mmCIF file of C-alpha atoms in Angstrom:
data_model
loop_
_atom_site.group_PDB
_atom_site.id
_atom_site.type_symbol
_atom_site.label_atom_id
_atom_site.label_comp_id
_atom_site.label_asym_id
_atom_site.label_seq_id
_atom_site.Cartn_x
_atom_site.Cartn_y
_atom_site.Cartn_z
ATOM 1 C CA MET O 669 254.302 95.136 120.756
ATOM 2 C CA ASN O 670 257.649 96.124 122.300
ATOM 3 C CA PRO O 671 260.318 93.491 122.602
ATOM 4 C CA ARG O 672 260.165 93.127 126.449
ATOM 5 C CA ARG O 673 256.479 92.534 126.346
ATOM 6 C CA LYS O 674 256.863 90.112 123.559
ATOM 7 C CA GLN O 675 259.453 88.187 125.625
ATOM 8 C CA ARG O 676 257.199 88.064 128.585
ATOM 9 C CA LEU O 677 254.270 86.927 126.425
ATOM 10 C CA ILE O 678 256.356 84.087 125.046
ATOM 11 C CA ALA O 679 257.617 83.119 128.476
ATOM 12 C CA VAL O 680 254.188 83.086 130.128
ATOM 13 C CA SER O 681 252.629 81.222 127.122
ATOM 14 C CA SER O 682 255.329 78.526 127.011
ATOM 15 C CA ILE O 683 255.044 77.990 130.753
ATOM 16 C CA LEU O 684 251.313 77.397 130.281
ATOM 17 C CA VAL O 685 251.734 75.131 127.284
ATOM 18 C CA LEU O 686 254.549 73.027 129.020
ATOM 19 C CA LEU O 687 252.489 72.737 132.181
ATOM 20 C CA SER O 688 249.307 71.747 130.362
ATOM 21 C CA GLY O 689 251.366 69.062 128.417
ATOM 22 C CA GLY O 690 252.868 67.766 131.784
ATOM 23 C CA VAL O 691 249.591 67.597 133.558
ATOM 24 C CA GLY O 692 248.002 66.009 130.484
ATOM 25 C CA ALA O 693 250.696 63.338 130.324
ATOM 26 C CA MET O 694 250.392 62.762 134.082
ATOM 27 C CA LEU O 695 246.626 62.397 134.041
ATOM 28 C CA TYR O 696 246.930 60.123 130.900
ATOM 29 C CA ALA O 697 249.383 57.881 132.782
ATOM 30 C CA LEU O 698 247.170 57.767 135.891
ATOM 31 C CA ASN O 699 244.013 57.401 133.800
ATOM 32 C CA GLU O 700 242.925 54.044 135.304
ATOM 33 C CA ASN O 701 243.607 55.273 138.826
ATOM 34 C CA VAL O 702 241.428 58.290 138.589
ATOM 35 C CA ASP O 703 238.313 56.225 137.885
ATOM 36 C CA LEU O 704 236.179 56.065 141.059
ATOM 37 C CA PHE O 705 234.941 52.521 140.301
ATOM 38 C CA TYR O 706 235.270 49.454 138.164
ATOM 39 C CA THR O 707 232.331 48.689 135.822
ATOM 40 C CA PRO O 708 231.114 45.010 135.736
ATOM 41 C CA SER O 709 232.741 44.434 132.370
ATOM 42 C CA GLN O 710 236.055 45.919 133.632
ATOM 43 C CA LEU O 711 235.843 43.680 136.627
ATOM 44 C CA VAL O 712 235.328 40.562 134.501
ATOM 45 C CA ASP O 713 237.419 41.327 131.385
ATOM 46 C CA GLY O 714 240.182 43.358 133.209
ATOM 47 C CA LEU O 715 241.138 46.939 132.990
ATOM 48 C CA GLY O 716 243.013 48.838 130.284
ATOM 49 C CA GLU O 717 245.399 47.379 127.750
ATOM 50 C CA ASP O 718 247.061 45.017 130.261
ATOM 51 C CA LYS O 719 243.699 43.540 131.242
ATOM 52 C CA ASN O 720 244.490 44.059 134.875
ATOM 53 C CA LYS O 721 241.967 42.034 136.887
ATOM 54 C CA PRO O 722 241.489 42.840 140.600
ATOM 55 C CA VAL O 723 242.466 39.914 142.858
ATOM 56 C CA VAL O 724 240.084 38.176 145.249
ATOM 57 C CA GLY O 725 240.024 39.931 148.665
ATOM 58 C CA GLN O 726 240.886 43.331 147.210
ATOM 59 C CA ARG O 727 238.884 46.320 148.396
ATOM 60 C CA LEU O 728 237.232 48.119 145.401
ATOM 61 C CA ARG O 729 234.302 50.032 144.120
ATOM 62 C CA ILE O 730 231.971 48.734 141.538
ATOM 63 C CA GLY O 731 229.522 50.830 139.627
ATOM 64 C CA GLY O 732 226.648 49.719 137.312
ATOM 65 C CA MET O 733 222.888 49.475 136.769
ATOM 66 C CA VAL O 734 220.843 47.386 139.180
ATOM 67 C CA VAL O 735 219.355 44.641 137.063
ATOM 68 C CA LYS O 736 215.509 44.638 137.074
ATOM 69 C CA GLY O 737 214.053 41.867 139.233
ATOM 70 C CA SER O 738 217.455 40.980 140.799
ATOM 71 C CA VAL O 739 216.891 42.633 144.146
ATOM 72 C CA ARG O 740 216.524 39.893 146.900
ATOM 73 C CA ARG O 741 215.855 41.019 150.409
ATOM 74 C CA ASP O 742 216.220 38.934 153.539
ATOM 75 C CA GLU O 743 212.939 39.028 155.414
ATOM 76 C CA HIS O 744 214.426 39.190 158.951
ATOM 77 C CA SER O 745 217.367 41.459 158.526
ATOM 78 C CA LEU O 746 218.721 44.383 156.352
ATOM 79 C CA LYS O 747 220.664 41.914 154.171
ATOM 80 C CA VAL O 748 220.051 42.522 150.552
ATOM 81 C CA SER O 749 221.714 41.207 147.291
ATOM 82 C CA PHE O 750 221.366 42.490 143.750
ATOM 83 C CA ASP O 751 223.025 42.168 140.307
ATOM 84 C CA LEU O 752 224.852 44.984 138.501
ATOM 85 C CA VAL O 753 225.337 45.214 134.787
ATOM 86 C CA ASP O 754 226.741 47.711 132.282
ATOM 87 C CA THR O 755 227.130 46.314 128.766
ATOM 88 C CA GLY O 756 227.425 42.519 129.276
ATOM 89 C CA PRO O 757 228.745 40.710 132.301
ATOM 90 C CA ILE O 758 226.728 40.659 135.533
ATOM 91 C CA VAL O 759 228.210 41.092 138.966
ATOM 92 C CA THR O 760 226.484 40.184 142.193
ATOM 93 C CA VAL O 761 226.644 42.544 145.268
ATOM 94 C CA HIS O 762 225.738 41.466 148.843
ATOM 95 C CA TYR O 763 225.084 44.203 151.329
ATOM 96 C CA ASP O 764 223.959 44.398 154.944
ATOM 97 C CA GLY O 765 222.656 47.947 155.694
ATOM 98 C CA ILE O 766 220.327 50.726 154.605
ATOM 99 C CA LEU O 767 220.108 51.506 150.980
ATOM 100 C CA PRO O 768 220.021 55.112 149.781
ATOM 101 C CA ASP O 769 216.569 56.628 148.885
ATOM 102 C CA LEU O 770 217.439 56.704 145.196
ATOM 103 C CA PHE O 771 218.260 53.011 145.044
ATOM 104 C CA ARG O 772 215.842 51.246 142.762
ATOM 105 C CA GLU O 773 215.928 48.672 139.977
ATOM 106 C CA GLY O 774 217.266 50.118 136.719
ATOM 107 C CA GLN O 775 219.127 52.865 138.624
ATOM 108 C CA GLY O 776 222.903 53.353 138.648
ATOM 109 C CA ILE O 777 224.719 52.666 141.870
ATOM 110 C CA VAL O 778 228.246 52.582 143.217
ATOM 111 C CA ALA O 779 229.185 49.956 145.863
ATOM 112 C CA GLN O 780 232.408 49.805 147.919
ATOM 113 C CA GLY O 781 233.457 46.517 149.260
ATOM 114 C CA THR O 782 235.615 43.358 149.032
ATOM 115 C CA LEU O 783 235.869 41.054 146.115
ATOM 116 C CA LEU O 784 234.731 37.540 147.282
ATOM 117 C CA ASN O 785 235.178 35.862 143.858
ATOM 118 C CA ALA O 786 235.416 36.896 140.281
ATOM 119 C CA THR O 787 231.936 38.224 140.028
ATOM 120 C CA THR O 788 230.753 38.675 143.728
ATOM 121 C CA ILE O 789 231.313 41.534 146.027
ATOM 122 C CA GLU O 790 230.559 41.961 149.703
ATOM 123 C CA ALA O 791 229.769 45.681 149.986
ATOM 124 C CA THR O 792 230.286 47.883 153.040
ATOM 125 C CA GLU O 793 228.717 50.966 151.441
ATOM 126 C CA VAL O 794 226.190 51.456 148.675
ATOM 127 C CA LEU O 795 225.743 54.871 147.038
ATOM 128 C CA ALA O 796 223.169 55.891 144.499
ATOM 129 C CA LYS O 797 224.155 57.526 141.251
ATOM 130 C CA HIS O 798 221.604 59.804 139.470
ATOM 131 C CA ASP O 799 221.737 60.935 135.907
ATOM 132 C CA GLU O 800 221.756 64.434 134.407
ATOM 133 C CA ASN O 801 218.100 64.451 133.471
ATOM 134 C CA TYR O 802 215.615 66.522 135.434
ATOM 135 C CA MET O 803 211.914 66.603 134.762
ATOM 136 C CA PRO O 804 208.583 66.739 136.629
ATOM 137 C CA PRO O 805 206.896 63.432 137.365
ATOM 138 C CA GLU O 806 204.157 64.078 134.746
ATOM 139 C CA VAL O 807 206.651 64.689 131.949
ATOM 140 C CA ALA O 808 208.586 61.532 132.891
ATOM 141 C CA GLU O 809 205.401 59.594 132.777
ATOM 142 C CA ALA O 810 204.464 60.908 129.392
ATOM 143 C CA MET O 811 207.968 60.665 127.900
ATOM 144 C CA LYS O 812 209.376 57.414 129.302
ATOM 145 C CA GLY O 813 206.320 55.703 130.682
ATOM 146 C CA ILE O 814 207.838 55.866 134.118
ATOM 147 C CA LYS O 815 205.400 56.001 136.974
ATOM 148 C CA HIS O 816 207.160 57.592 139.860
ATOM 149 C CA VAL O 817 206.674 55.601 143.070
ATOM 150 C CA PRO O 818 208.631 56.820 146.036
ATOM 151 C CA PRO O 819 210.421 53.792 147.622
ATOM 152 C CA LYS O 820 208.534 54.060 150.945
ATOM 153 C CA GLN O 821 205.179 53.432 149.269
ATOM 154 C CA THR O 822 206.481 50.420 147.547
ATOM 155 C CA TYR O 823 207.363 48.817 150.902
ATOM 156 C CA SER O 824 204.054 49.744 152.554
ATOM 157 C CA ALA O 825 202.246 48.088 149.647
ATOM 158 C CA GLU O 826 204.188 44.902 150.162
ATOM 159 C CA THR O 827 203.779 44.783 153.890
ATOM 160 C CA PRO O 828 200.389 46.317 154.918
ATOM 161 C CA MET A 420 243.314 96.554 118.093
ATOM 162 C CA PHE A 421 242.919 96.991 121.837
ATOM 163 C CA LYS A 422 244.009 100.620 121.779
ATOM 164 C CA TRP A 423 240.469 101.558 123.015
ATOM 165 C CA LEU A 424 241.223 99.708 126.181
ATOM 166 C CA ASP A 425 244.294 101.828 127.054
ATOM 167 C CA PRO A 426 242.545 104.566 129.064
ATOM 168 C CA TYR A 427 241.158 101.909 131.482
ATOM 169 C CA ALA A 428 244.537 101.002 132.575
ATOM 170 C CA LYS A 429 244.594 104.389 134.367
ATOM 171 C CA PRO A 430 243.255 103.935 137.810
ATOM 172 C CA GLN A 431 241.221 107.154 137.871
ATOM 173 C CA VAL A 432 239.391 106.482 134.649
ATOM 174 C CA LEU A 433 238.723 102.932 135.694
ATOM 175 C CA PHE A 434 237.453 103.926 139.134
ATOM 176 C CA ALA A 435 234.781 106.184 137.518
ATOM 177 C CA THR A 436 233.745 103.400 135.061
ATOM 178 C CA LEU A 437 233.503 100.853 137.755
ATOM 179 C CA LEU A 438 231.370 103.143 139.879
ATOM 180 C CA TRP A 439 228.907 103.494 136.975
ATOM 181 C CA TRP A 440 228.793 99.695 136.348
ATOM 182 C CA GLN A 441 228.384 98.887 140.070
ATOM 183 C CA ARG A 442 225.321 101.198 140.297
ATOM 184 C CA TRP A 443 223.710 99.245 137.584
ATOM 185 C CA LEU A 444 224.864 95.664 138.381
ATOM 186 C CA MET A 445 224.227 95.530 142.120
ATOM 187 C CA PRO A 446 220.426 96.171 142.148
ATOM 188 C CA LEU A 447 220.056 94.150 138.919
ATOM 189 C CA ALA A 448 221.971 91.190 140.543
ATOM 190 C CA ILE A 449 219.688 91.306 143.674
ATOM 191 C CA VAL A 450 216.444 91.383 141.608
ATOM 192 C CA VAL A 451 217.511 88.603 139.277
ATOM 193 C CA LEU A 452 218.770 86.426 142.130
ATOM 194 C CA LEU A 453 215.532 86.939 144.031
ATOM 195 C CA ILE A 454 213.382 86.027 141.058
ATOM 196 C CA GLY A 455 215.601 83.004 140.168
ATOM 197 C CA THR A 456 215.848 81.550 143.629
ATOM 198 C CA ILE A 457 212.276 82.093 144.646
ATOM 199 C CA TRP A 458 211.003 80.657 141.320
ATOM 200 C CA GLY A 459 213.480 77.821 141.439
ATOM 201 C CA LEU A 460 213.133 76.878 145.213
ATOM 202 C CA GLY A 461 209.401 77.608 145.585
ATOM 203 C CA PHE A 462 207.480 77.207 142.306
ATOM 204 C CA THR A 463 209.194 74.607 140.085
ATOM 205 C CA PRO A 464 207.733 71.179 140.018
ATOM 206 C CA ALA A 465 209.511 68.344 141.888
ATOM 207 C CA ASP A 466 211.849 65.966 140.023
ATOM 208 C CA TYR A 467 210.436 62.529 139.023
ATOM 209 C CA GLN A 468 213.395 60.764 140.720
ATOM 210 C CA GLN A 469 214.821 63.127 143.318
ATOM 211 C CA GLY A 470 211.614 64.857 144.556
ATOM 212 C CA ASP A 471 212.227 68.224 146.180
ATOM 213 C CA SER A 472 215.910 67.580 146.962
ATOM 214 C CA TYR A 473 216.971 68.559 143.362
ATOM 215 C CA ARG A 474 215.956 72.084 144.008
ATOM 216 C CA ILE A 475 219.374 72.752 145.498
ATOM 217 C CA ILE A 476 220.503 72.737 141.914
ATOM 218 C CA HIS A 477 219.385 76.366 141.612
ATOM 219 C CA VAL A 478 222.129 77.346 143.958
ATOM 220 C CA HIS A 479 224.707 74.522 143.326
ATOM 221 C CA VAL A 480 225.037 74.776 139.564
ATOM 222 C CA PRO A 481 225.262 78.630 139.271
ATOM 223 C CA SER A 482 227.902 78.812 142.010
ATOM 224 C CA ALA A 483 229.805 75.874 140.472
ATOM 225 C CA ILE A 484 229.737 77.344 136.980
ATOM 226 C CA TRP A 485 230.854 80.766 138.249
ATOM 227 C CA SER A 486 233.461 79.373 140.485
ATOM 228 C CA MET A 487 235.195 78.295 137.257
ATOM 229 C CA GLY A 488 234.109 81.515 135.446
ATOM 230 C CA VAL A 489 235.605 83.791 138.175
ATOM 231 C CA TYR A 490 238.818 81.755 137.919
ATOM 232 C CA ALA A 491 238.880 82.234 134.136
ATOM 233 C CA TRP A 492 238.529 85.962 134.439
ATOM 234 C CA MET A 493 241.061 86.117 137.270
ATOM 235 C CA ALA A 494 243.532 84.203 135.083
ATOM 236 C CA ILE A 495 242.909 86.613 132.178
ATOM 237 C CA ALA A 496 243.645 89.505 134.528
ATOM 238 C CA ALA A 497 246.772 87.724 135.688
ATOM 239 C CA PHE A 498 247.975 87.147 132.161
ATOM 240 C CA ILE A 499 247.487 90.845 131.344
ATOM 241 C CA ALA A 500 249.227 91.732 134.622
ATOM 242 C CA LEU A 501 252.201 89.523 133.764
ATOM 243 C CA VAL A 502 252.649 90.451 130.095
ATOM 244 C CA TRP A 503 251.664 94.071 129.933
ATOM 245 C CA GLN A 504 252.286 94.815 133.620
ATOM 246 C CA VAL A 505 249.089 96.738 133.997
ATOM 247 C CA LYS A 506 248.712 97.471 137.702
ATOM 248 C CA THR A 507 244.912 97.704 137.640
ATOM 249 C CA ALA A 508 244.900 94.128 136.195
ATOM 250 C CA GLN A 509 247.113 93.116 139.077
ATOM 251 C CA TRP A 510 244.730 94.566 141.572
ATOM 252 C CA ALA A 511 241.819 92.859 139.853
ATOM 253 C CA ILE A 512 243.377 89.406 140.752
ATOM 254 C CA GLY A 513 243.121 90.302 144.440
ATOM 255 C CA ALA A 514 239.692 91.678 143.978
ATOM 256 C CA MET A 515 238.309 88.482 142.336
ATOM 257 C CA ALA A 516 240.052 85.742 144.201
ATOM 258 C CA PRO A 517 237.891 85.981 147.448
ATOM 259 C CA ILE A 518 234.708 86.069 145.406
ATOM 260 C CA GLY A 519 235.776 82.868 143.491
ATOM 261 C CA ALA A 520 236.735 81.197 146.787
ATOM 262 C CA VAL A 521 233.291 81.943 148.258
ATOM 263 C CA TYR A 522 231.511 80.680 145.119
ATOM 264 C CA THR A 523 233.638 77.483 145.171
ATOM 265 C CA LEU A 524 232.771 77.042 148.897
ATOM 266 C CA ILE A 525 229.055 77.475 148.186
ATOM 267 C CA ALA A 526 229.312 74.880 145.325
ATOM 268 C CA LEU A 527 231.106 72.319 147.561
ATOM 269 C CA PHE A 528 228.814 72.857 150.498
ATOM 270 C CA THR A 529 225.598 72.677 148.508
ATOM 271 C CA GLY A 530 226.965 69.685 146.660
ATOM 272 C CA ALA A 531 227.659 67.922 149.985
ATOM 273 C CA ALA A 532 224.212 68.778 151.304
ATOM 274 C CA TRP A 533 222.695 67.427 148.024
ATOM 275 C CA GLY A 534 224.878 64.342 148.017
ATOM 276 C CA LYS A 535 223.907 63.133 151.454
ATOM 277 C CA PRO A 536 220.177 62.590 150.773
ATOM 278 C CA MET A 537 220.659 61.541 147.054
ATOM 279 C CA TRP A 538 223.873 59.571 146.880
ATOM 280 C CA GLY A 539 224.031 58.601 150.446
ATOM 281 C CA THR A 540 227.295 60.345 151.285
ATOM 282 C CA TRP A 541 228.503 63.875 152.018
ATOM 283 C CA TRP A 542 231.727 63.398 150.071
ATOM 284 C CA VAL A 543 233.478 60.914 147.810
ATOM 285 C CA TRP A 544 236.954 61.323 146.306
ATOM 286 C CA ASP A 545 235.833 61.144 142.693
ATOM 287 C CA ALA A 546 237.454 63.262 139.930
ATOM 288 C CA ARG A 547 234.772 65.994 139.841
ATOM 289 C CA LEU A 548 234.662 66.656 143.583
ATOM 290 C CA THR A 549 238.415 66.474 144.006
ATOM 291 C CA SER A 550 239.283 68.801 141.147
ATOM 292 C CA GLU A 551 236.726 71.327 142.482
ATOM 293 C CA LEU A 552 238.356 71.188 145.879
ATOM 294 C CA ILE A 553 241.679 71.817 144.181
ATOM 295 C CA LEU A 554 240.023 74.908 142.669
ATOM 296 C CA LEU A 555 239.218 76.137 146.119
ATOM 297 C CA PHE A 556 242.867 75.624 147.132
ATOM 298 C CA LEU A 557 244.020 77.543 144.017
ATOM 299 C CA PHE A 558 241.868 80.582 145.084
ATOM 300 C CA LEU A 559 243.157 80.389 148.651
ATOM 301 C CA GLY A 560 246.728 79.971 147.381
ATOM 302 C CA VAL A 561 246.434 83.125 145.140
ATOM 303 C CA MET A 562 245.079 85.113 148.115
ATOM 304 C CA ALA A 563 247.803 83.829 150.444
ATOM 305 C CA LEU A 564 250.635 84.294 147.963
ATOM 306 C CA GLN A 565 249.725 88.010 147.337
ATOM 307 C CA ASN A 566 250.264 88.640 151.047
ATOM 308 C CA ALA A 567 253.092 86.234 151.662
ATOM 309 C CA PHE A 568 255.944 88.524 150.741
ATOM 310 C CA ALA A 569 257.220 91.669 152.492
ATOM 311 C CA ASP A 570 257.600 93.246 149.017
ATOM 312 C CA ARG A 571 254.172 93.720 147.579
ATOM 313 C CA GLN A 572 255.192 93.532 143.963
ATOM 314 C CA THR A 573 256.956 90.141 144.508
ATOM 315 C CA GLY A 574 253.737 88.727 146.054
ATOM 316 C CA ASP A 575 251.588 90.162 143.245
ATOM 317 C CA LYS A 576 253.727 88.566 140.618
ATOM 318 C CA ALA A 577 253.844 85.192 142.356
ATOM 319 C CA ALA A 578 250.114 85.204 142.717
ATOM 320 C CA ALA A 579 249.622 86.132 139.063
ATOM 321 C CA VAL A 580 251.829 83.236 138.003
ATOM 322 C CA LEU A 581 249.863 80.813 140.198
ATOM 323 C CA ALA A 582 246.599 82.204 138.804
ATOM 324 C CA VAL A 583 247.685 81.621 135.211
ATOM 325 C CA VAL A 584 249.133 78.177 135.844
ATOM 326 C CA GLY A 585 245.977 77.049 137.690
ATOM 327 C CA VAL A 586 243.917 77.482 134.494
ATOM 328 C CA VAL A 587 245.011 73.852 133.692
ATOM 329 C CA ASN A 588 242.492 72.769 136.343
ATOM 330 C CA LEU A 589 239.434 74.247 134.548
ATOM 331 C CA PRO A 590 239.193 71.771 131.685
ATOM 332 C CA ILE A 591 239.863 68.971 134.136
ATOM 333 C CA ILE A 592 236.939 70.099 136.311
ATOM 334 C CA HIS A 593 234.681 70.357 133.284
ATOM 335 C CA PHE A 594 235.607 67.105 131.555
ATOM 336 C CA SER A 595 236.225 65.065 134.728
ATOM 337 C CA VAL A 596 232.730 63.505 134.357
ATOM 338 C CA GLU A 597 233.408 62.511 130.791
ATOM 339 C CA TRP A 598 237.038 61.361 131.006
ATOM 340 C CA TRP A 599 236.643 59.153 134.133
ATOM 341 C CA ASN A 600 233.785 57.337 135.759
ATOM 342 C CA THR A 601 232.641 59.365 138.712
ATOM 343 C CA LEU A 602 229.791 59.345 141.171
ATOM 344 C CA HIS A 603 228.921 62.876 140.001
ATOM 345 C CA GLN A 604 226.581 62.837 137.080
ATOM 346 C CA GLY A 605 227.343 64.336 133.602
ATOM 347 C CA ALA A 606 226.618 67.824 132.400
ATOM 348 C CA THR A 607 223.014 68.871 132.108
ATOM 349 C CA ILE A 608 223.280 72.273 130.455
ATOM 350 C CA THR A 609 226.994 73.090 129.737
ATOM 351 C CA LYS A 610 227.123 70.894 126.672
ATOM 352 C CA PHE A 611 226.426 71.258 123.009
ATOM 353 C CA ALA A 612 223.359 69.029 123.060
ATOM 354 C CA LYS A 613 219.943 70.172 124.170
ATOM 355 C CA PRO A 614 219.878 70.659 128.024
ATOM 356 C CA SER A 615 218.510 67.465 129.525
ATOM 357 C CA MET A 616 216.192 69.368 131.874
ATOM 358 C CA ASP A 617 212.521 70.206 131.517
ATOM 359 C CA PRO A 618 211.965 73.874 130.500
ATOM 360 C CA SER A 619 209.882 74.539 133.660
ATOM 361 C CA MET A 620 213.022 73.783 135.713
ATOM 362 C CA LEU A 621 215.525 75.079 133.271
ATOM 363 C CA TRP A 622 214.376 78.756 133.174
ATOM 364 C CA PRO A 623 214.756 79.477 136.831
ATOM 365 C CA LEU A 624 218.201 77.741 136.774
ATOM 366 C CA LEU A 625 219.322 79.987 133.827
ATOM 367 C CA ILE A 626 218.036 83.068 135.628
ATOM 368 C CA CYS A 627 219.976 81.939 138.788
ATOM 369 C CA ILE A 628 223.149 81.498 136.657
ATOM 370 C CA LEU A 629 222.708 85.035 135.287
ATOM 371 C CA GLY A 630 222.121 86.307 138.760
ATOM 372 C CA PHE A 631 225.386 84.813 140.067
ATOM 373 C CA ALA A 632 227.207 86.292 137.072
ATOM 374 C CA LEU A 633 225.771 89.777 137.807
ATOM 375 C CA LEU A 634 226.609 89.507 141.430
ATOM 376 C CA PHE A 635 230.159 88.504 140.563
ATOM 377 C CA GLY A 636 230.302 91.570 138.331
ATOM 378 C CA ALA A 637 228.928 93.949 140.954
ATOM 379 C CA LEU A 638 231.186 92.601 143.645
ATOM 380 C CA THR A 639 234.210 92.829 141.436
ATOM 381 C CA CYS A 640 233.478 96.468 140.695
ATOM 382 C CA LEU A 641 233.158 97.218 144.396
ATOM 383 C CA ARG A 642 236.238 95.318 145.486
ATOM 384 C CA LEU A 643 238.397 96.651 142.639
ATOM 385 C CA ARG A 644 237.282 100.227 143.459
ATOM 386 C CA THR A 645 238.316 99.582 147.061
ATOM 387 C CA ALA A 646 241.669 98.234 145.905
ATOM 388 C CA ILE A 647 242.183 101.373 143.584
ATOM 389 C CA LEU A 648 241.549 103.636 146.551
ATOM 390 C CA GLN A 649 243.915 101.699 148.756
ATOM 391 C CA HIS A 650 246.742 101.620 146.338
ATOM 392 C CA GLU A 651 246.255 105.251 145.174
ATOM 393 C CA ALA A 652 245.637 106.709 148.573
ATOM 394 C CA HIS A 653 248.417 109.223 148.346
ATOM 395 C CA ARG A 654 247.227 110.627 144.962
ATOM 396 C CA PRO A 655 245.569 114.066 144.729
ATOM 397 C CA TRP A 656 242.551 112.673 142.863
ATOM 398 C CA VAL A 657 241.766 110.202 145.648
ATOM 399 C CA ARG A 658 242.019 112.952 148.270
ATOM 400 C CA GLN A 659 239.719 115.072 146.359
ATOM 401 C CA TYR A 660 237.234 112.187 145.855
ATOM 402 C CA VAL A 661 237.269 111.424 149.596
ATOM 403 C CA GLU A 662 236.690 115.134 150.474
ATOM 404 C CA GLU A 663 233.764 115.274 148.096
ATOM 405 C CA GLN A 664 232.270 112.173 149.670
ATOM 406 C CA GLN A 665 232.612 113.771 153.062
ATOM 407 C CA HIS A 666 230.948 116.979 151.946
ATOM 408 C CA ALA A 667 228.117 114.957 150.325
ATOM 409 C CA ARG A 668 227.483 113.231 153.620
ATOM 410 C CA VAL A 669 227.374 116.334 155.741
#
């Protein structure tokens, strides 16, 4: 390799290495801010090494699994409340609006709203998360024992 | 070690090679894409959670994977162009950037169309979606920089530097769903573990991914050939080639 090419190779490579280092350091510093949502345990125990806890009244997103049997609907309006969990603590979410189709108990969701008190959130938007597993209904039933029931059918069964 | 590559730096040799590759890749890409999309969109079973909506994966995932793949190839071309100053590698950057931009746009658009019925929103500023949007801006930036200078060589060099530097974004896109919590789910197939997808759905998806790769190859051959003709328009071999083409048509 001739000296000029070698020089350019070193220059381009060092730019790339320095820049990756810089971006890496930046992302590391911003780590907590890049997260889209708090998990219930982050909300209760605090975030990161400083144990930063969000203050009451703060707007935030919370993401977790909907606890089975925790969904309580108001009979005369769209008001609904449910509990979220990840590894331990439970956080309650109140919401007034239409839930996404994928919302069901045991499913991951992300809610945006205001913190009412340490473990309660008044949500303005509820989004459903889905996981990276894809399979036909028959396979899911055989593997996981999950009987797929589309949400609409569940409601029609309750209110004939 | 790479001495066998040397002849391909010569535009005339590369032009003939690209023509040969294009003739094979283009029909193959069309056939593979047709099989993959028809199988995937029409004949795979519905998903146990998402029903039929998940079928958009057969367009979304291939375009998203190859938006990053195209960028990687473009960055390799840019690296060669910067260090060895091979002009055909320089032209390859310009040939690949619009293909990558369109793939990224397809990935973003199909992602939004998938997100609305499943998540409940078209767009959310989570790490995966934002970094993929930055990828689109990188492609557009490379295209814009190339034409931003009165002196073509300055523009080419600036675009090559941007293309190489933008590589930093690729691992960020890929690992965004692992490093941070995001609304976007984790990787289904681009991981070392077994793909978390039933084989009946996985095969058409893999065929679609292959199809997008072949299409990228075919389009790159086509666009790079055009670029070679444009840059070498004053050379005798180009004139001769054009004359031959005109004779063949008459």
